[in-house]
Amino acid sequence: MTTQPRPVYVIGAGPGGLAAAAALRARGVRAVVVEKSDAVGASWRQHYDRLRLHTTRRLSALPGLAMPRRFGRWVSRDNVVHYLEKYAEFHELELVTGVEVTRIEPAGPGPEGEGSDGWVLHASGGRELAAAAVVVATGYNHTPALPDWPGRDAYAGRLLHASDYRNPQPYAGQDVLVVGVGNTGAEIAVDLVEGGAARVRLAVRTAPHIMRRSTVGWPAQRSGILVRRLPVRLVDRVGRLVARASVPDLSAYGLPRPATGLYSRVKQGSIPVQDVGLIDAVRSGKVEPVAAVEAFDGAEVVLADGSRITPDAVVAATGYRRALEGLVGHLGVLDERGRPLAHGARTPEQAPGLYFTGFGNPISGMFREMALDAEKIAKAVARRLRTTEGAPR
């Protein structure tokens, strides 16, 4: 006698989770997507209004459904959400919304007394879900990270994380400091300038690599795909030459060229800033790079060079945490920075049947890599289930 096969649970209904579920379904594996919010693409719904994918439409599609041509080359935030909604509908994915998985535990030893016999998911409402395998896709941008600057809690001005920024309208005519010069900080600074902020300063701790989103029609993403397997030193040299030819030297404006190579930075987790107006804004003086934030003192912001400024508002584009510790930290599957030790079709040695997707920020494009991971994960899971769940229990 056999029991009904347990489903594979996919945690998170963002692009990585939906892609994994669709790929599993295409292989005949029942996949149930569990999402703590009430809809797919929750993180995308919360991003600022002007956001667009920095990767091309064609190279950002998930398995089994192309992005419509009408979305244009650089897909807007709203169209990404529309696509994810259509994707779930098109693939008839099994979605459970409004349920948060808080902890994953091994179900126990397998039939032969070795390995894990699946997983138990502890979820909101006291639920316990039995899973044959689990795909964790809770997202790269999960929990806003706001530095614990001295004096932060007593700051007299307005301080918000970039996750709470929507558009420049509330800041028209104001003096705004943007902290952090990643892609989010750079784009918000430009958005504020174009939206009528009186003054925009950009606090920079480490000068970023800046690259054109496309050059003579050739998207930077395609270059990222081509160089991804090449030696780091070689890519650093090529990147330096390309930058000198295509990006002006902004040293005189407070943004010197980085000393560390572009691909070396990528390996450390820092993706280049794709120019969507920052270069022109800096050269024209509309965005003023300043030193990093060190502390807050009443209504003042204290910078690393000792200067003090009094902006009306501070927007902290200081990144996110993966926040996986409560979910899987007890399983020994995270590194010292809280990132999964394995991703895609590879599983941690001590946690067979536990997969992770979407926890990197690759130079070749996050959507593209999640799509590739989905196919690999589905293949690995289907193979695993043939040797476990298919056996009499």
mmCIF file of C-alpha atoms in Angstrom:
data_model
loop_
_atom_site.group_PDB
_atom_site.id
_atom_site.type_symbol
_atom_site.label_atom_id
_atom_site.label_comp_id
_atom_site.label_asym_id
_atom_site.label_seq_id
_atom_site.Cartn_x
_atom_site.Cartn_y
_atom_site.Cartn_z
ATOM 1 C CA MET A 1 0.000 0.000 0.000
ATOM 2 C CA THR A 2 1.249 3.509 -0.806
ATOM 3 C CA THR A 3 0.291 6.854 0.638
ATOM 4 C CA GLN A 4 -0.510 9.995 -1.295
ATOM 5 C CA PRO A 5 2.850 11.558 -2.293
ATOM 6 C CA ARG A 6 3.697 14.620 -0.263
ATOM 7 C CA PRO A 7 4.001 17.854 -2.214
ATOM 8 C CA VAL A 8 7.104 19.916 -2.673
ATOM 9 C CA TYR A 9 6.627 23.191 -0.843
ATOM 10 C CA VAL A 10 8.001 26.371 -2.369
ATOM 11 C CA ILE A 11 8.329 29.208 0.144
ATOM 12 C CA GLY A 12 7.834 32.584 -1.494
ATOM 13 C CA ALA A 13 5.723 33.688 -4.476
ATOM 14 C CA GLY A 14 8.270 36.002 -6.054
ATOM 15 C CA PRO A 15 9.892 35.289 -9.427
ATOM 16 C CA GLY A 16 12.229 32.602 -8.028
ATOM 17 C CA GLY A 17 9.476 30.686 -6.261
ATOM 18 C CA LEU A 18 6.999 30.891 -9.142
ATOM 19 C CA ALA A 19 9.646 29.765 -11.635
ATOM 20 C CA ALA A 20 10.595 26.770 -9.467
ATOM 21 C CA ALA A 21 6.945 25.782 -9.017
ATOM 22 C CA ALA A 22 6.245 25.998 -12.758
ATOM 23 C CA ALA A 23 9.330 23.946 -13.607
ATOM 24 C CA LEU A 24 8.340 21.305 -11.043
ATOM 25 C CA ARG A 25 4.794 21.169 -12.380
ATOM 26 C CA ALA A 26 6.136 20.708 -15.913
ATOM 27 C CA ARG A 27 7.892 17.552 -14.658
ATOM 28 C CA GLY A 28 4.729 16.200 -13.068
ATOM 29 C CA VAL A 29 5.698 17.110 -9.511
ATOM 30 C CA ARG A 30 3.046 18.679 -7.310
ATOM 31 C CA ALA A 31 4.391 21.976 -6.006
ATOM 32 C CA VAL A 32 2.572 24.174 -3.495
ATOM 33 C CA VAL A 33 3.692 27.790 -3.222
ATOM 34 C CA VAL A 34 3.287 29.304 0.246
ATOM 35 C CA GLU A 35 3.356 33.105 0.430
ATOM 36 C CA LYS A 36 3.039 35.186 3.602
ATOM 37 C CA SER A 37 1.465 38.175 1.808
ATOM 38 C CA ASP A 38 -1.857 38.141 -0.005
ATOM 39 C CA ALA A 39 -0.508 38.160 -3.582
ATOM 40 C CA VAL A 40 2.391 37.121 -5.796
ATOM 41 C CA GLY A 41 5.342 39.462 -6.301
ATOM 42 C CA ALA A 42 4.948 41.173 -2.925
ATOM 43 C CA SER A 43 8.421 42.723 -2.871
ATOM 44 C CA TRP A 44 7.995 44.091 -6.396
ATOM 45 C CA ARG A 45 4.722 45.744 -5.437
ATOM 46 C CA GLN A 46 6.537 47.640 -2.674
ATOM 47 C CA HIS A 47 9.426 49.049 -4.736
ATOM 48 C CA TYR A 48 9.594 52.707 -5.785
ATOM 49 C CA ASP A 49 7.417 53.791 -8.681
ATOM 50 C CA ARG A 50 10.034 54.483 -11.356
ATOM 51 C CA LEU A 51 11.896 51.190 -10.956
ATOM 52 C CA ARG A 52 12.583 49.183 -14.085
ATOM 53 C CA LEU A 53 14.446 45.946 -14.604
ATOM 54 C CA HIS A 54 18.079 46.632 -15.446
ATOM 55 C CA THR A 55 18.054 43.425 -17.481
ATOM 56 C CA THR A 56 16.365 43.126 -20.847
ATOM 57 C CA ARG A 57 12.865 41.792 -21.338
ATOM 58 C CA ARG A 58 14.049 38.858 -23.427
ATOM 59 C CA LEU A 59 16.656 37.760 -20.905
ATOM 60 C CA SER A 60 14.347 38.176 -17.912
ATOM 61 C CA ALA A 61 11.516 35.791 -18.808
ATOM 62 C CA LEU A 62 10.822 32.838 -16.514
ATOM 63 C CA PRO A 63 10.431 29.252 -17.809
ATOM 64 C CA GLY A 64 7.482 28.655 -20.072
ATOM 65 C CA LEU A 65 6.213 32.205 -20.638
ATOM 66 C CA ALA A 66 7.815 35.087 -22.530
ATOM 67 C CA MET A 67 7.395 38.680 -21.423
ATOM 68 C CA PRO A 68 5.123 40.605 -23.842
ATOM 69 C CA ARG A 69 6.834 42.877 -26.369
ATOM 70 C CA ARG A 70 4.576 45.749 -25.320
ATOM 71 C CA PHE A 71 6.465 45.886 -21.999
ATOM 72 C CA GLY A 72 9.422 47.384 -23.857
ATOM 73 C CA ARG A 73 13.088 46.555 -23.450
ATOM 74 C CA TRP A 74 13.394 47.690 -19.818
ATOM 75 C CA VAL A 75 10.342 46.383 -17.991
ATOM 76 C CA SER A 76 8.656 48.648 -15.440
ATOM 77 C CA ARG A 77 7.848 47.638 -11.888
ATOM 78 C CA ASP A 78 4.116 47.491 -12.585
ATOM 79 C CA ASN A 79 4.620 45.312 -15.660
ATOM 80 C CA VAL A 80 6.843 42.941 -13.678
ATOM 81 C CA VAL A 81 3.943 42.522 -11.243
ATOM 82 C CA HIS A 82 1.493 41.977 -14.124
ATOM 83 C CA TYR A 83 3.823 39.375 -15.588
ATOM 84 C CA LEU A 84 4.140 37.480 -12.307
ATOM 85 C CA GLU A 85 0.358 37.456 -11.894
ATOM 86 C CA LYS A 86 -0.094 36.147 -15.432
ATOM 87 C CA TYR A 87 2.696 33.618 -14.918
ATOM 88 C CA ALA A 88 0.973 32.035 -11.905
ATOM 89 C CA GLU A 89 -2.326 31.943 -13.788
ATOM 90 C CA PHE A 90 -0.842 30.598 -17.021
ATOM 91 C CA HIS A 91 0.927 27.717 -15.276
ATOM 92 C CA GLU A 92 -2.066 27.056 -12.986
ATOM 93 C CA LEU A 93 0.181 27.158 -9.952
ATOM 94 C CA GLU A 94 -1.129 25.998 -6.596
ATOM 95 C CA LEU A 95 -0.834 29.051 -4.341
ATOM 96 C CA VAL A 96 -1.491 29.423 -0.624
ATOM 97 C CA THR A 97 -1.365 33.092 0.398
ATOM 98 C CA GLY A 98 -1.505 34.707 3.824
ATOM 99 C CA VAL A 99 0.511 31.908 5.423
ATOM 100 C CA GLU A 100 4.047 32.442 6.725
ATOM 101 C CA VAL A 101 6.462 29.547 7.159
ATOM 102 C CA THR A 102 8.548 30.307 10.241
ATOM 103 C CA ARG A 103 10.739 27.222 10.684
ATOM 104 C CA ILE A 104 11.784 24.163 8.707
ATOM 105 C CA GLU A 105 12.650 20.915 10.493
ATOM 106 C CA PRO A 106 13.763 17.489 9.227
ATOM 107 C CA ALA A 107 10.879 15.021 9.366
ATOM 108 C CA GLY A 108 13.115 12.249 10.665
ATOM 109 C CA PRO A 109 15.312 9.456 9.309
ATOM 110 C CA GLY A 110 14.461 7.901 5.979
ATOM 111 C CA PRO A 111 13.110 4.383 5.417
ATOM 112 C CA GLU A 112 16.596 2.878 5.533
ATOM 113 C CA GLY A 113 17.507 4.778 8.684
ATOM 114 C CA GLU A 114 19.696 7.216 6.768
ATOM 115 C CA GLY A 115 19.176 10.783 5.632
ATOM 116 C CA SER A 116 16.016 12.814 6.063
ATOM 117 C CA ASP A 117 12.540 11.535 5.259
ATOM 118 C CA GLY A 118 11.373 14.907 4.000
ATOM 119 C CA TRP A 119 10.632 18.042 5.974
ATOM 120 C CA VAL A 120 8.098 19.563 8.330
ATOM 121 C CA LEU A 121 7.239 23.219 7.826
ATOM 122 C CA HIS A 122 5.978 25.131 10.853
ATOM 123 C CA ALA A 123 3.696 27.924 9.694
ATOM 124 C CA SER A 124 1.419 30.629 11.017
ATOM 125 C CA GLY A 125 -1.802 29.524 12.652
ATOM 126 C CA GLY A 126 -0.103 26.492 14.186
ATOM 127 C CA ARG A 127 0.072 24.700 10.846
ATOM 128 C CA GLU A 128 2.522 21.852 10.241
ATOM 129 C CA LEU A 129 3.066 20.974 6.600
ATOM 130 C CA ALA A 130 4.707 17.721 5.518
ATOM 131 C CA ALA A 131 6.958 18.152 2.496
ATOM 132 C CA ALA A 132 8.872 15.740 0.315
ATOM 133 C CA ALA A 133 11.289 18.561 -0.485
ATOM 134 C CA VAL A 134 11.436 22.309 0.079
ATOM 135 C CA VAL A 135 12.485 25.190 -2.157
ATOM 136 C CA VAL A 136 13.266 28.354 -0.191
ATOM 137 C CA ALA A 137 12.659 31.426 -2.368
ATOM 138 C CA THR A 138 11.925 34.137 0.175
ATOM 139 C CA GLY A 139 13.961 36.692 -1.733
ATOM 140 C CA TYR A 140 17.188 38.655 -1.851
ATOM 141 C CA ASN A 141 15.446 41.863 -0.733
ATOM 142 C CA HIS A 142 13.659 40.408 2.285
ATOM 143 C CA THR A 143 14.213 42.588 5.361
ATOM 144 C CA PRO A 144 15.347 46.234 5.163
ATOM 145 C CA ALA A 145 18.756 46.810 6.769
ATOM 146 C CA LEU A 146 19.140 50.157 8.506
ATOM 147 C CA PRO A 147 22.536 50.793 10.115
ATOM 148 C CA ASP A 148 22.529 51.456 13.844
ATOM 149 C CA TRP A 149 24.110 54.889 13.497
ATOM 150 C CA PRO A 150 24.844 56.683 16.798
ATOM 151 C CA GLY A 151 22.047 59.151 17.520
ATOM 152 C CA ARG A 152 19.759 57.611 14.899
ATOM 153 C CA ASP A 153 16.725 57.152 17.148
ATOM 154 C CA ALA A 154 16.848 60.770 18.335
ATOM 155 C CA TYR A 155 17.271 62.294 14.880
ATOM 156 C CA ALA A 156 14.991 65.320 14.542
ATOM 157 C CA GLY A 157 14.623 65.062 10.753
ATOM 158 C CA ARG A 158 12.814 62.483 8.660
ATOM 159 C CA LEU A 159 14.678 59.174 8.244
ATOM 160 C CA LEU A 160 13.358 56.330 6.117
ATOM 161 C CA HIS A 161 14.700 53.208 4.465
ATOM 162 C CA ALA A 162 14.581 53.073 0.669
ATOM 163 C CA SER A 163 11.945 50.337 0.957
ATOM 164 C CA ASP A 164 9.529 53.053 2.161
ATOM 165 C CA TYR A 165 10.343 55.472 -0.669
ATOM 166 C CA ARG A 166 7.768 55.548 -3.485
ATOM 167 C CA ASN A 167 8.216 58.745 -5.504
ATOM 168 C CA PRO A 168 9.673 62.266 -5.182
ATOM 169 C CA GLN A 169 6.404 64.117 -4.667
ATOM 170 C CA PRO A 170 6.653 64.413 -0.839
ATOM 171 C CA TYR A 171 10.190 65.829 -1.175
ATOM 172 C CA ALA A 172 9.570 68.593 -3.701
ATOM 173 C CA GLY A 173 11.425 71.706 -2.607
ATOM 174 C CA GLN A 174 13.270 69.841 0.158
ATOM 175 C CA ASP A 175 16.918 69.140 0.955
ATOM 176 C CA VAL A 176 17.359 65.343 0.806
ATOM 177 C CA LEU A 177 20.327 63.133 1.647
ATOM 178 C CA VAL A 178 20.403 59.702 0.013
ATOM 179 C CA VAL A 179 22.690 57.238 1.813
ATOM 180 C CA GLY A 180 24.236 54.474 -0.297
ATOM 181 C CA VAL A 181 25.323 54.474 -3.901
ATOM 182 C CA GLY A 182 24.117 51.108 -5.125
ATOM 183 C CA ASN A 183 21.588 50.914 -7.936
ATOM 184 C CA THR A 184 18.708 51.818 -5.622
ATOM 185 C CA GLY A 185 20.422 54.848 -4.069
ATOM 186 C CA ALA A 186 21.623 56.115 -7.439
ATOM 187 C CA GLU A 187 18.189 55.844 -9.011
ATOM 188 C CA ILE A 188 16.358 57.421 -6.071
ATOM 189 C CA ALA A 189 18.801 60.357 -6.148
ATOM 190 C CA VAL A 190 18.027 60.930 -9.839
ATOM 191 C CA ASP A 191 14.306 60.516 -9.181
ATOM 192 C CA LEU A 192 14.437 63.193 -6.484
ATOM 193 C CA VAL A 193 16.247 65.610 -8.790
ATOM 194 C CA GLU A 194 13.743 65.086 -11.580
ATOM 195 C CA GLY A 195 10.865 65.346 -9.091
ATOM 196 C CA GLY A 196 11.794 68.812 -7.887
ATOM 197 C CA ALA A 197 13.815 68.317 -4.702
ATOM 198 C CA ALA A 198 15.673 71.546 -3.891
ATOM 199 C CA ARG A 199 18.951 69.799 -3.108
ATOM 200 C CA VAL A 200 20.066 66.168 -3.368
ATOM 201 C CA ARG A 201 23.229 64.826 -1.779
ATOM 202 C CA LEU A 202 24.469 61.260 -2.062
ATOM 203 C CA ALA A 203 26.491 59.821 0.820
ATOM 204 C CA VAL A 204 29.210 57.516 -0.506
ATOM 205 C CA ARG A 205 31.273 55.149 1.643
ATOM 206 C CA THR A 206 32.883 53.184 -1.190
ATOM 207 C CA ALA A 207 32.998 54.552 -4.726
ATOM 208 C CA PRO A 208 31.018 52.252 -7.032
ATOM 209 C CA HIS A 209 31.723 50.931 -10.487
ATOM 210 C CA ILE A 210 29.358 52.706 -12.870
ATOM 211 C CA MET A 211 28.483 51.277 -16.262
ATOM 212 C CA ARG A 212 26.128 52.147 -19.078
ATOM 213 C CA ARG A 213 22.956 50.038 -19.103
ATOM 214 C CA SER A 214 23.540 49.569 -22.806
ATOM 215 C CA THR A 215 26.142 50.768 -25.300
ATOM 216 C CA VAL A 216 25.216 51.111 -28.999
ATOM 217 C CA GLY A 217 22.294 48.778 -28.336
ATOM 218 C CA TRP A 218 24.400 46.153 -26.547
ATOM 219 C CA PRO A 219 23.035 45.618 -23.003
ATOM 220 C CA ALA A 220 25.487 45.369 -20.123
ATOM 221 C CA GLN A 221 23.683 42.183 -19.072
ATOM 222 C CA ARG A 222 24.918 40.340 -22.159
ATOM 223 C CA SER A 223 28.484 41.284 -21.261
ATOM 224 C CA GLY A 224 27.837 39.964 -17.752
ATOM 225 C CA ILE A 225 26.688 36.642 -19.183
ATOM 226 C CA LEU A 226 29.728 36.356 -21.459
ATOM 227 C CA VAL A 227 32.336 37.105 -18.780
ATOM 228 C CA ARG A 228 30.808 35.197 -15.884
ATOM 229 C CA ARG A 229 33.050 32.137 -16.285
ATOM 230 C CA LEU A 230 36.224 34.035 -17.155
ATOM 231 C CA PRO A 231 39.129 34.648 -14.733
ATOM 232 C CA VAL A 232 38.482 37.519 -12.344
ATOM 233 C CA ARG A 233 41.718 39.349 -13.181
ATOM 234 C CA LEU A 234 40.976 39.255 -16.890
ATOM 235 C CA VAL A 235 37.464 40.643 -16.427
ATOM 236 C CA ASP A 236 38.811 43.327 -14.083
ATOM 237 C CA ARG A 237 41.262 44.471 -16.791
ATOM 238 C CA VAL A 238 38.632 44.476 -19.526
ATOM 239 C CA GLY A 239 36.161 46.255 -17.252
ATOM 240 C CA ARG A 240 38.718 48.961 -16.511
ATOM 241 C CA LEU A 241 39.275 49.597 -20.220
ATOM 242 C CA VAL A 242 35.542 49.666 -20.983
ATOM 243 C CA ALA A 243 34.888 52.073 -18.114
ATOM 244 C CA ARG A 244 37.544 54.499 -19.284
ATOM 245 C CA ALA A 245 36.114 54.448 -22.790
ATOM 246 C CA SER A 246 32.436 54.769 -21.882
ATOM 247 C CA VAL A 247 32.156 56.435 -18.459
ATOM 248 C CA PRO A 248 33.631 59.881 -17.703
ATOM 249 C CA ASP A 249 35.956 60.320 -14.735
ATOM 250 C CA LEU A 250 33.867 61.761 -11.904
ATOM 251 C CA SER A 251 36.732 62.137 -9.427
ATOM 252 C CA ALA A 252 36.456 65.926 -9.433
ATOM 253 C CA TYR A 253 32.822 65.581 -8.340
ATOM 254 C CA GLY A 254 33.509 63.206 -5.446
ATOM 255 C CA LEU A 255 33.110 59.863 -7.241
ATOM 256 C CA PRO A 256 36.611 58.548 -8.055
ATOM 257 C CA ARG A 257 37.128 55.400 -10.066
ATOM 258 C CA PRO A 258 37.295 52.404 -7.689
ATOM 259 C CA ALA A 259 40.698 50.912 -6.918
ATOM 260 C CA THR A 260 39.253 47.377 -6.792
ATOM 261 C CA GLY A 261 38.383 45.721 -10.117
ATOM 262 C CA LEU A 262 34.784 45.440 -11.271
ATOM 263 C CA TYR A 263 34.551 41.648 -11.172
ATOM 264 C CA SER A 264 36.480 41.449 -7.918
ATOM 265 C CA ARG A 265 33.760 43.642 -6.451
ATOM 266 C CA VAL A 266 31.060 41.413 -7.933
ATOM 267 C CA LYS A 267 32.639 38.388 -6.250
ATOM 268 C CA GLN A 268 32.427 40.302 -2.966
ATOM 269 C CA GLY A 269 28.717 40.858 -3.566
ATOM 270 C CA SER A 270 28.760 44.391 -5.006
ATOM 271 C CA ILE A 271 27.055 44.778 -8.379
ATOM 272 C CA PRO A 272 28.006 47.737 -10.624
ATOM 273 C CA VAL A 273 25.676 50.720 -10.737
ATOM 274 C CA GLN A 274 23.893 50.886 -14.074
ATOM 275 C CA ASP A 275 23.566 54.483 -15.166
ATOM 276 C CA VAL A 276 19.986 55.711 -15.446
ATOM 277 C CA GLY A 277 20.914 59.380 -15.194
ATOM 278 C CA LEU A 278 23.389 59.512 -12.306
ATOM 279 C CA ILE A 279 26.405 60.483 -14.434
ATOM 280 C CA ASP A 280 24.677 63.539 -15.922
ATOM 281 C CA ALA A 281 23.161 64.495 -12.564
ATOM 282 C CA VAL A 282 26.562 64.427 -10.865
ATOM 283 C CA ARG A 283 28.330 66.323 -13.655
ATOM 284 C CA SER A 284 25.651 69.008 -13.634
ATOM 285 C CA GLY A 285 25.839 69.379 -9.859
ATOM 286 C CA LYS A 286 22.245 68.293 -9.352
ATOM 287 C CA VAL A 287 23.396 65.299 -7.283
ATOM 288 C CA GLU A 288 26.271 66.098 -4.899
ATOM 289 C CA PRO A 289 28.373 63.173 -3.635
ATOM 290 C CA VAL A 290 29.404 63.621 0.012
ATOM 291 C CA ALA A 291 31.225 61.542 2.621
ATOM 292 C CA ALA A 292 29.626 58.559 4.331
ATOM 293 C CA VAL A 293 27.254 59.001 7.262
ATOM 294 C CA GLU A 294 28.877 58.442 10.648
ATOM 295 C CA ALA A 295 26.199 59.568 13.107
ATOM 296 C CA PHE A 296 23.179 61.736 13.817
ATOM 297 C CA ASP A 297 23.193 64.624 16.267
ATOM 298 C CA GLY A 298 19.846 66.273 16.844
ATOM 299 C CA ALA A 299 18.822 67.715 13.491
ATOM 300 C CA GLU A 300 22.304 67.253 12.036
ATOM 301 C CA VAL A 301 23.878 64.406 10.095
ATOM 302 C CA VAL A 302 27.561 63.894 10.871
ATOM 303 C CA LEU A 303 29.655 62.771 7.894
ATOM 304 C CA ALA A 304 32.896 60.796 7.865
ATOM 305 C CA ASP A 305 34.951 63.851 6.898
ATOM 306 C CA GLY A 306 33.754 65.684 10.005
ATOM 307 C CA SER A 307 31.298 67.950 8.217
ATOM 308 C CA ARG A 308 27.712 68.334 9.385
ATOM 309 C CA ILE A 309 24.620 68.847 7.275
ATOM 310 C CA THR A 310 20.946 69.413 8.090
ATOM 311 C CA PRO A 311 18.794 67.828 5.386
ATOM 312 C CA ASP A 312 15.015 67.778 5.643
ATOM 313 C CA ALA A 313 14.965 64.046 4.957
ATOM 314 C CA VAL A 314 17.384 61.113 4.804
ATOM 315 C CA VAL A 315 16.663 58.136 2.543
ATOM 316 C CA ALA A 316 18.793 55.146 3.523
ATOM 317 C CA ALA A 317 19.455 52.941 0.485
ATOM 318 C CA THR A 318 21.458 50.629 2.721
ATOM 319 C CA GLY A 319 20.325 47.264 1.440
ATOM 320 C CA TYR A 320 18.505 44.271 2.825
ATOM 321 C CA ARG A 321 19.125 41.162 4.868
ATOM 322 C CA ARG A 322 18.141 37.690 3.689
ATOM 323 C CA ALA A 323 16.718 37.006 7.205
ATOM 324 C CA LEU A 324 16.948 33.215 6.897
ATOM 325 C CA GLU A 325 18.251 32.575 10.412
ATOM 326 C CA GLY A 326 14.894 31.851 12.024
ATOM 327 C CA LEU A 327 13.762 29.692 9.128
ATOM 328 C CA VAL A 328 16.818 27.471 8.589
ATOM 329 C CA GLY A 329 19.642 28.853 10.730
ATOM 330 C CA HIS A 330 19.476 25.885 13.110
ATOM 331 C CA LEU A 331 20.207 23.485 10.227
ATOM 332 C CA GLY A 332 23.762 24.729 9.665
ATOM 333 C CA VAL A 333 23.041 25.644 6.031
ATOM 334 C CA LEU A 334 24.025 29.334 6.176
ATOM 335 C CA ASP A 335 27.430 30.998 6.016
ATOM 336 C CA GLU A 336 28.698 33.644 8.420
ATOM 337 C CA ARG A 337 26.830 36.345 6.487
ATOM 338 C CA GLY A 338 23.510 34.495 6.591
ATOM 339 C CA ARG A 339 23.623 33.334 2.977
ATOM 340 C CA PRO A 340 22.794 29.768 1.892
ATOM 341 C CA LEU A 341 25.838 27.530 1.561
ATOM 342 C CA ALA A 342 24.335 25.967 -1.557
ATOM 343 C CA HIS A 343 21.947 27.188 -4.207
ATOM 344 C CA GLY A 344 20.127 25.919 -7.268
ATOM 345 C CA ALA A 345 20.208 22.156 -7.760
ATOM 346 C CA ARG A 346 22.886 21.714 -5.092
ATOM 347 C CA THR A 347 21.692 21.075 -1.556
ATOM 348 C CA PRO A 348 23.671 21.337 1.669
ATOM 349 C CA GLU A 349 25.218 17.985 2.547
ATOM 350 C CA GLN A 350 23.422 17.907 5.888
ATOM 351 C CA ALA A 351 20.064 18.907 4.375
ATOM 352 C CA PRO A 352 19.217 16.765 1.329
ATOM 353 C CA GLY A 353 15.991 17.884 -0.307
ATOM 354 C CA LEU A 354 16.351 21.510 0.826
ATOM 355 C CA TYR A 355 16.927 23.916 -2.079
ATOM 356 C CA PHE A 356 17.565 27.666 -2.292
ATOM 357 C CA THR A 357 17.035 30.066 -5.167
ATOM 358 C CA GLY A 358 17.242 33.829 -5.626
ATOM 359 C CA PHE A 359 19.720 34.671 -2.867
ATOM 360 C CA GLY A 360 22.454 36.105 -5.058
ATOM 361 C CA ASN A 361 22.759 39.224 -7.181
ATOM 362 C CA PRO A 362 24.604 37.917 -10.258
ATOM 363 C CA ILE A 363 26.111 40.159 -12.894
ATOM 364 C CA SER A 364 24.262 38.110 -15.526
ATOM 365 C CA GLY A 365 20.830 39.094 -14.173
ATOM 366 C CA MET A 366 18.803 37.804 -11.248
ATOM 367 C CA PHE A 367 15.693 36.834 -13.237
ATOM 368 C CA ARG A 368 17.786 34.933 -15.748
ATOM 369 C CA GLU A 369 19.651 32.999 -13.076
ATOM 370 C CA MET A 370 16.456 32.181 -11.172
ATOM 371 C CA ALA A 371 14.970 30.821 -14.398
ATOM 372 C CA LEU A 372 18.012 28.597 -14.916
ATOM 373 C CA ASP A 373 17.968 27.522 -11.263
ATOM 374 C CA ALA A 374 14.287 26.587 -11.527
ATOM 375 C CA GLU A 375 14.938 24.079 -14.304
ATOM 376 C CA LYS A 376 17.900 22.589 -12.447
ATOM 377 C CA ILE A 377 15.999 22.328 -9.173
ATOM 378 C CA ALA A 378 13.014 20.679 -10.856
ATOM 379 C CA LYS A 379 15.246 18.098 -12.493
ATOM 380 C CA ALA A 380 17.032 17.338 -9.210
ATOM 381 C CA VAL A 381 13.792 17.118 -7.211
ATOM 382 C CA ALA A 382 12.089 14.851 -9.747
ATOM 383 C CA ARG A 383 15.101 12.536 -9.692
ATOM 384 C CA ARG A 384 15.119 12.519 -5.882
ATOM 385 C CA LEU A 385 11.406 11.774 -5.613
ATOM 386 C CA ARG A 386 11.683 8.830 -7.978
ATOM 387 C CA THR A 387 13.986 7.151 -5.476
ATOM 388 C CA THR A 388 12.106 8.140 -2.305
ATOM 389 C CA GLU A 389 8.450 9.080 -2.583
ATOM 390 C CA GLY A 390 7.802 6.500 -5.272
ATOM 391 C CA ALA A 391 8.743 3.629 -2.951
ATOM 392 C CA PRO A 392 6.156 1.861 -0.732
ATOM 393 C CA ARG A 393 5.869 3.510 2.682
#
